[in-house]
Amino acid sequence: IRVKNLPLVYSLLPNKNQETYEELFTIVKQHIERKPKYLTIDFEKAAENAFGVIYPQWDILGCFFHFKQCIWRNICELHLKKEFLENDISRRSMKNLAALAFIPPQNVIEEFVRIKENASDVLD
């Protein structure tokens, strides 16, 4: 499969408000000729909402890098970093959480339950 992701816009914004993102996306819309089918963004709810307002016909995808970063941040916040580093079963289970991004939405809960069942007791 030859899929290409190309950065369309980099921007420095004064804040992360939905209105600011709407203004940005409106300006972008005025200057692009091609109409991509998807947008990949990090997990900023305001950006997602604004994009849906300006481009309701496009699909929004979450950035896999930021998804994995979010999982790692939660591992650290839950004081599971040592468990991740020292326990192979726990590490595999935590890494498998990122794989949920590639599961069809209707199967995510079932796969999450499977990951949890195979995890070490410390992850309960």
GROMACS .gro file of N, CA and C in nm:
model
  372
    1ILE      N    1   0.086  -0.118   0.000
    1ILE     CA    2   0.000   0.000   0.000
    1ILE      C    3   0.089   0.123   0.000
    2ARG      N    4   0.065   0.210  -0.091
    2ARG     CA    5   0.143   0.333  -0.098
    2ARG      C    6   0.055   0.448  -0.048
    3VAL      N    7   0.077   0.481   0.075
    3VAL     CA    8   0.002   0.591   0.136
    3VAL      C    9   0.100   0.702   0.165
    4LYS      N   10   0.064   0.820   0.127
    4LYS     CA   11   0.152   0.933   0.153
    4LYS      C   12   0.081   1.032   0.244
    5ASN      N   13   0.150   1.069   0.347
    5ASN     CA   14   0.102   1.175   0.435
    5ASN      C   15   0.195   1.292   0.418
    6LEU      N   16   0.141   1.402   0.378
    6LEU     CA   17   0.221   1.521   0.356
    6LEU      C   18   0.174   1.631   0.449
    7PRO      N   19   0.267   1.695   0.518
    7PRO     CA   20   0.226   1.810   0.601
    7PRO      C   21   0.168   1.918   0.511
    8LEU      N   22   0.052   1.963   0.545
    8LEU     CA   23  -0.013   2.067   0.468
    8LEU      C   24   0.019   2.204   0.525
    9VAL      N   25   0.013   2.213   0.658
    9VAL     CA   26   0.029   2.343   0.723
    9VAL      C   27   0.100   2.324   0.856
   10TYR      N   28   0.192   2.412   0.882
   10TYR     CA   29   0.248   2.429   1.015
   10TYR      C   30   0.205   2.567   1.059
   11SER      N   31   0.164   2.580   1.183
   11SER     CA   32   0.121   2.712   1.229
   11SER      C   33   0.158   2.732   1.376
   12LEU      N   34   0.188   2.853   1.408
   12LEU     CA   35   0.209   2.894   1.547
   12LEU      C   36   0.089   2.978   1.586
   13LEU      N   37   0.012   2.928   1.680
   13LEU     CA   38  -0.112   2.995   1.719
   13LEU      C   39  -0.099   3.053   1.859
   14PRO      N   40  -0.175   3.157   1.888
   14PRO     CA   41  -0.166   3.220   2.020
   14PRO      C   42  -0.231   3.139   2.132
   15ASN      N   43  -0.320   3.045   2.094
   15ASN     CA   44  -0.389   2.963   2.194
   15ASN      C   45  -0.445   2.839   2.125
   16LYS      N   46  -0.515   2.758   2.202
   16LYS     CA   47  -0.572   2.635   2.148
   16LYS      C   48  -0.724   2.639   2.152
   17ASN      N   49  -0.781   2.755   2.129
   17ASN     CA   50  -0.926   2.772   2.129
   17ASN      C   51  -0.986   2.728   1.996
   18GLN      N   52  -1.108   2.679   2.000
   18GLN     CA   53  -1.175   2.636   1.878
   18GLN      C   54  -1.186   2.751   1.779
   19GLU      N   55  -1.215   2.871   1.826
   19GLU     CA   56  -1.230   2.986   1.736
   19GLU      C   57  -1.100   3.014   1.661
   20THR      N   58  -0.989   3.000   1.729
   20THR     CA   59  -0.859   3.022   1.666
   20THR      C   60  -0.835   2.918   1.558
   21TYR      N   61  -0.866   2.792   1.587
   21TYR     CA   62  -0.851   2.687   1.487
   21TYR      C   63  -0.945   2.709   1.369
   22GLU      N   64  -1.067   2.754   1.395
   22GLU     CA   65  -1.161   2.781   1.286
   22GLU      C   66  -1.106   2.890   1.194
   23GLU      N   67  -1.047   2.993   1.252
   23GLU     CA   68  -0.988   3.100   1.172
   23GLU      C   69  -0.873   3.044   1.087
   24LEU      N   70  -0.787   2.964   1.148
   24LEU     CA   71  -0.677   2.903   1.074
   24LEU      C   72  -0.728   2.817   0.959
   25PHE      N   73  -0.824   2.728   0.986
   25PHE     CA   74  -0.873   2.638   0.883
   25PHE      C   75  -0.948   2.712   0.772
   26THR      N   76  -1.011   2.823   0.805
   26THR     CA   77  -1.077   2.905   0.704
   26THR      C   78  -0.973   2.964   0.609
   27ILE      N   79  -0.864   3.013   0.664
   27ILE     CA   80  -0.756   3.069   0.581
   27ILE      C   81  -0.695   2.959   0.494
   28VAL      N   82  -0.672   2.843   0.553
   28VAL     CA   83  -0.616   2.731   0.476
   28VAL      C   84  -0.709   2.694   0.362
   29LYS      N   85  -0.838   2.688   0.390
   29LYS     CA   86  -0.936   2.650   0.289
   29LYS      C   87  -0.932   2.744   0.169
   30GLN      N   88  -0.904   2.870   0.193
   30GLN     CA   89  -0.899   2.969   0.085
   30GLN      C   90  -0.777   2.950  -0.005
   31HIS      N   91  -0.677   2.878   0.042
   31HIS     CA   92  -0.551   2.869  -0.031
   31HIS      C   93  -0.515   2.730  -0.084
   32ILE      N   94  -0.599   2.632  -0.060
   32ILE     CA   95  -0.566   2.499  -0.113
   32ILE      C   96  -0.658   2.465  -0.229
   33GLU      N   97  -0.600   2.398  -0.327
   33GLU     CA   98  -0.677   2.358  -0.444
   33GLU      C   99  -0.721   2.212  -0.435
   34ARG      N  100  -0.633   2.128  -0.388
   34ARG     CA  101  -0.666   1.986  -0.376
   34ARG      C  102  -0.755   1.963  -0.254
   35LYS      N  103  -0.835   1.862  -0.262
   35LYS     CA  104  -0.925   1.830  -0.152
   35LYS      C  105  -0.891   1.692  -0.095
   36PRO      N  106  -0.802   1.687   0.003
   36PRO     CA  107  -0.769   1.558   0.064
   36PRO      C  108  -0.893   1.493   0.127
   37LYS      N  109  -0.887   1.363   0.145
   37LYS     CA  110  -0.998   1.290   0.205
   37LYS      C  111  -0.989   1.285   0.357
   38TYR      N  112  -0.867   1.299   0.409
   38TYR     CA  113  -0.844   1.281   0.552
   38TYR      C  114  -0.758   1.394   0.607
   39LEU      N  115  -0.772   1.414   0.736
   39LEU     CA  116  -0.683   1.504   0.809
   39LEU      C  117  -0.631   1.427   0.929
   40THR      N  118  -0.501   1.429   0.948
   40THR     CA  119  -0.441   1.368   1.066
   40THR      C  120  -0.397   1.480   1.159
   41ILE      N  121  -0.450   1.478   1.280
   41ILE     CA  122  -0.414   1.580   1.379
   41ILE      C  123  -0.384   1.512   1.512
   42ASP      N  124  -0.321   1.588   1.601
   42ASP     CA  125  -0.302   1.534   1.735
   42ASP      C  126  -0.437   1.539   1.805
   43PHE      N  127  -0.441   1.502   1.928
   43PHE     CA  128  -0.568   1.486   1.998
   43PHE      C  129  -0.611   1.614   2.069
   44GLU      N  130  -0.624   1.721   1.992
   44GLU     CA  131  -0.675   1.848   2.043
   44GLU      C  132  -0.823   1.856   2.008
   45LYS      N  133  -0.908   1.851   2.107
   45LYS     CA  134  -1.052   1.850   2.082
   45LYS      C  135  -1.097   1.977   2.011
   46ALA      N  136  -1.041   2.092   2.048
   46ALA     CA  137  -1.079   2.218   1.984
   46ALA      C  138  -1.044   2.215   1.835
   47ALA      N  139  -0.928   2.160   1.799
   47ALA     CA  140  -0.889   2.151   1.658
   47ALA      C  141  -0.983   2.056   1.584
   48GLU      N  142  -1.016   1.946   1.647
   48GLU     CA  143  -1.107   1.850   1.585
   48GLU      C  144  -1.244   1.912   1.561
   49ASN      N  145  -1.296   1.982   1.661
   49ASN     CA  146  -1.427   2.047   1.646
   49ASN      C  147  -1.424   2.152   1.536
   50ALA      N  148  -1.320   2.235   1.537
   50ALA     CA  149  -1.309   2.342   1.437
   50ALA      C  150  -1.298   2.283   1.297
   51PHE      N  151  -1.220   2.179   1.283
   51PHE     CA  152  -1.205   2.118   1.151
   51PHE      C  153  -1.338   2.064   1.101
   52GLY      N  154  -1.416   2.004   1.191
   52GLY     CA  155  -1.547   1.953   1.153
   52GLY      C  156  -1.643   2.063   1.108
   53VAL      N  157  -1.626   2.182   1.163
   53VAL     CA  158  -1.709   2.296   1.123
   53VAL      C  159  -1.670   2.344   0.983
   54ILE      N  160  -1.541   2.358   0.959
   54ILE     CA  161  -1.492   2.414   0.832
   54ILE      C  162  -1.492   2.310   0.719
   55TYR      N  163  -1.463   2.186   0.751
   55TYR     CA  164  -1.455   2.078   0.652
   55TYR      C  165  -1.543   1.960   0.694
   56PRO      N  166  -1.673   1.975   0.695
   56PRO     CA  167  -1.759   1.866   0.745
   56PRO      C  168  -1.752   1.738   0.662
   57GLN      N  169  -1.708   1.747   0.538
   57GLN     CA  170  -1.705   1.630   0.450
   57GLN      C  171  -1.577   1.548   0.463
   58TRP      N  172  -1.478   1.597   0.534
   58TRP     CA  173  -1.351   1.526   0.550
   58TRP      C  174  -1.354   1.438   0.674
   59ASP      N  175  -1.275   1.332   0.672
   59ASP     CA  176  -1.259   1.246   0.789
   59ASP      C  177  -1.137   1.291   0.868
   60ILE      N  178  -1.147   1.283   0.998
   60ILE     CA  179  -1.037   1.321   1.086
   60ILE      C  180  -0.976   1.195   1.145
   61LEU      N  181  -0.845   1.184   1.136
   61LEU     CA  182  -0.772   1.072   1.194
   61LEU      C  183  -0.682   1.125   1.304
   62GLY      N  184  -0.669   1.048   1.411
   62GLY     CA  185  -0.577   1.087   1.517
   62GLY      C  186  -0.435   1.048   1.481
   63CYS      N  187  -0.341   1.125   1.524
   63CYS     CA  188  -0.199   1.100   1.497
   63CYS      C  189  -0.151   0.985   1.585
   64PHE      N  190  -0.095   0.881   1.523
   64PHE     CA  191  -0.051   0.763   1.597
   64PHE      C  192   0.061   0.797   1.694
   65PHE      N  193   0.154   0.883   1.654
   65PHE     CA  194   0.262   0.925   1.743
   65PHE      C  195   0.205   0.986   1.870
   66HIS      N  196   0.108   1.077   1.856
   66HIS     CA  197   0.050   1.143   1.973
   66HIS      C  198  -0.033   1.045   2.057
   67PHE      N  199  -0.094   0.947   1.992
   67PHE     CA  200  -0.168   0.844   2.065
   67PHE      C  201  -0.073   0.764   2.153
   68LYS      N  202   0.040   0.721   2.096
   68LYS     CA  203   0.139   0.646   2.174
   68LYS      C  204   0.197   0.733   2.285
   69GLN      N  205   0.218   0.860   2.257
   69GLN     CA  206   0.268   0.953   2.358
   69GLN      C  207   0.169   0.965   2.473
   70CYS      N  208   0.041   0.968   2.442
   70CYS     CA  209  -0.063   0.976   2.544
   70CYS      C  210  -0.063   0.849   2.630
   71ILE      N  211  -0.048   0.734   2.569
   71ILE     CA  212  -0.041   0.608   2.644
   71ILE      C  213   0.079   0.612   2.739
   72TRP      N  214   0.194   0.654   2.689
   72TRP     CA  215   0.314   0.659   2.772
   72TRP      C  216   0.295   0.756   2.888
   73ARG      N  217   0.235   0.870   2.862
   73ARG     CA  218   0.210   0.969   2.967
   73ARG      C  219   0.122   0.908   3.077
   74ASN      N  220   0.021   0.831   3.036
   74ASN     CA  221  -0.066   0.767   3.134
   74ASN      C  222   0.007   0.658   3.211
   75ILE      N  223   0.094   0.584   3.145
   75ILE     CA  224   0.175   0.484   3.214
   75ILE      C  225   0.256   0.551   3.325
   76CYS      N  226   0.316   0.663   3.293
   76CYS     CA  227   0.397   0.736   3.392
   76CYS      C  228   0.311   0.794   3.503
   77GLU      N  229   0.196   0.853   3.468
   77GLU     CA  230   0.108   0.913   3.569
   77GLU      C  231   0.052   0.808   3.664
   78LEU      N  232   0.033   0.687   3.614
   78LEU     CA  233  -0.019   0.578   3.698
   78LEU      C  234   0.094   0.504   3.771
   79HIS      N  235   0.214   0.559   3.764
   79HIS     CA  236   0.332   0.502   3.832
   79HIS      C  237   0.359   0.358   3.787
   80LEU      N  238   0.344   0.334   3.657
   80LEU     CA  239   0.368   0.201   3.601
   80LEU      C  240   0.495   0.195   3.516
   81LYS      N  241   0.575   0.300   3.519
   81LYS     CA  242   0.696   0.303   3.437
   81LYS      C  243   0.791   0.189   3.473
   82LYS      N  244   0.811   0.167   3.603
   82LYS     CA  245   0.900   0.060   3.648
   82LYS      C  246   0.845  -0.075   3.602
   83GLU      N  247   0.714  -0.092   3.615
   83GLU     CA  248   0.649  -0.216   3.570
   83GLU      C  249   0.672  -0.236   3.420
   84PHE      N  250   0.658  -0.131   3.344
   84PHE     CA  251   0.680  -0.136   3.199
   84PHE      C  252   0.823  -0.178   3.167
   85LEU      N  253   0.917  -0.122   3.239
   85LEU     CA  254   1.058  -0.147   3.210
   85LEU      C  255   1.105  -0.284   3.256
   86GLU      N  256   1.043  -0.338   3.361
   86GLU     CA  257   1.096  -0.461   3.423
   86GLU      C  258   1.012  -0.587   3.400
   87ASN      N  259   0.889  -0.574   3.356
   87ASN     CA  260   0.801  -0.689   3.342
   87ASN      C  261   0.761  -0.705   3.195
   88ASP      N  262   0.808  -0.813   3.133
   88ASP     CA  263   0.782  -0.835   2.990
   88ASP      C  264   0.633  -0.845   2.958
   89ILE      N  265   0.557  -0.913   3.043
   89ILE     CA  266   0.413  -0.929   3.018
   89ILE      C  267   0.343  -0.794   3.026
   90SER      N  268   0.376  -0.717   3.128
   90SER     CA  269   0.316  -0.584   3.142
   90SER      C  270   0.354  -0.494   3.025
   91ARG      N  271   0.480  -0.499   2.987
   91ARG     CA  272   0.527  -0.415   2.875
   91ARG      C  273   0.452  -0.451   2.747
   92ARG      N  274   0.440  -0.579   2.719
   92ARG     CA  275   0.369  -0.623   2.599
   92ARG      C  276   0.223  -0.577   2.603
   93SER      N  277   0.160  -0.590   2.718
   93SER     CA  278   0.021  -0.547   2.731
   93SER      C  279   0.006  -0.397   2.708
   94MET      N  280   0.097  -0.320   2.766
   94MET     CA  281   0.090  -0.175   2.750
   94MET      C  282   0.117  -0.135   2.605
   95LYS      N  283   0.210  -0.203   2.540
   95LYS     CA  284   0.237  -0.174   2.399
   95LYS      C  285   0.119  -0.214   2.311
   96ASN      N  286   0.051  -0.321   2.349
   96ASN     CA  287  -0.065  -0.365   2.271
   96ASN      C  288  -0.177  -0.262   2.271
   97LEU      N  289  -0.181  -0.177   2.372
   97LEU     CA  290  -0.283  -0.072   2.374
   97LEU      C  291  -0.273   0.017   2.250
   98ALA      N  292  -0.152   0.043   2.206
   98ALA     CA  293  -0.133   0.127   2.086
   98ALA      C  294  -0.190   0.058   1.962
   99ALA      N  295  -0.188  -0.074   1.960
   99ALA     CA  296  -0.240  -0.148   1.845
   99ALA      C  297  -0.390  -0.129   1.828
  100LEU      N  298  -0.458  -0.087   1.933
  100LEU     CA  299  -0.602  -0.063   1.923
  100LEU      C  300  -0.634   0.042   1.816
  101ALA      N  301  -0.538   0.127   1.784
  101ALA     CA  302  -0.559   0.228   1.680
  101ALA      C  303  -0.586   0.165   1.543
  102PHE      N  304  -0.546   0.040   1.525
  102PHE     CA  305  -0.559  -0.025   1.395
  102PHE      C  306  -0.673  -0.126   1.390
  103ILE      N  307  -0.749  -0.133   1.497
  103ILE     CA  308  -0.862  -0.225   1.507
  103ILE      C  309  -0.988  -0.152   1.458
  104PRO      N  310  -1.074  -0.219   1.382
  104PRO     CA  311  -1.200  -0.155   1.343
  104PRO      C  312  -1.276  -0.108   1.467
  105PRO      N  313  -1.335   0.010   1.461
  105PRO     CA  314  -1.401   0.067   1.580
  105PRO      C  315  -1.497  -0.027   1.651
  106GLN      N  316  -1.571  -0.106   1.576
  106GLN     CA  317  -1.669  -0.196   1.638
  106GLN      C  318  -1.604  -0.309   1.716
  107ASN      N  319  -1.473  -0.330   1.700
  107ASN     CA  320  -1.403  -0.439   1.770
  107ASN      C  321  -1.309  -0.391   1.879
  108VAL      N  322  -1.298  -0.261   1.900
  108VAL     CA  323  -1.200  -0.206   1.995
  108VAL      C  324  -1.225  -0.255   2.136
  109ILE      N  325  -1.348  -0.251   2.183
  109ILE     CA  326  -1.378  -0.292   2.321
  109ILE      C  327  -1.342  -0.439   2.341
  110GLU      N  328  -1.381  -0.523   2.248
  110GLU     CA  329  -1.349  -0.666   2.257
  110GLU      C  330  -1.198  -0.688   2.264
  111GLU      N  331  -1.123  -0.619   2.181
  111GLU     CA  332  -0.977  -0.635   2.181
  111GLU      C  333  -0.915  -0.577   2.308
  112PHE      N  334  -0.971  -0.467   2.358
  112PHE     CA  335  -0.922  -0.409   2.483
  112PHE      C  336  -0.940  -0.509   2.597
  113VAL      N  337  -1.055  -0.573   2.602
  113VAL     CA  338  -1.082  -0.675   2.705
  113VAL      C  339  -0.980  -0.788   2.693
  114ARG      N  340  -0.949  -0.829   2.571
  114ARG     CA  341  -0.851  -0.936   2.550
  114ARG      C  342  -0.713  -0.893   2.600
  115ILE      N  343  -0.674  -0.770   2.571
  115ILE     CA  344  -0.545  -0.719   2.620
  115ILE      C  345  -0.544  -0.720   2.772
  116LYS      N  346  -0.652  -0.675   2.832
  116LYS     CA  347  -0.661  -0.670   2.978
  116LYS      C  348  -0.655  -0.810   3.039
  117GLU      N  349  -0.722  -0.906   2.978
  117GLU     CA  350  -0.720  -1.043   3.028
  117GLU      C  351  -0.580  -1.104   3.024
  118ASN      N  352  -0.501  -1.066   2.926
  118ASN     CA  353  -0.366  -1.120   2.912
  118ASN      C  354  -0.261  -1.040   2.988
  119ALA      N  355  -0.302  -0.932   3.050
  119ALA     CA  356  -0.208  -0.845   3.123
  119ALA      C  357  -0.178  -0.904   3.261
  120SER      N  358  -0.070  -0.858   3.319
  120SER     CA  359  -0.037  -0.900   3.455
  120SER      C  360  -0.135  -0.835   3.553
  121ASP      N  361  -0.147  -0.893   3.671
  121ASP     CA  362  -0.242  -0.845   3.772
  121ASP      C  363  -0.216  -0.701   3.814
  122VAL      N  364  -0.094  -0.655   3.803
  122VAL     CA  365  -0.061  -0.519   3.847
  122VAL      C  366  -0.133  -0.414   3.762
  123LEU      N  367  -0.178  -0.451   3.644
  123LEU     CA  368  -0.245  -0.355   3.556
  123LEU      C  369  -0.394  -0.343   3.580
  124ASP      N  370  -0.447  -0.421   3.673
  124ASP     CA  371  -0.592  -0.412   3.703
  124ASP      C  372  -0.629  -0.282   3.767
   0.00000   0.00000   0.00000
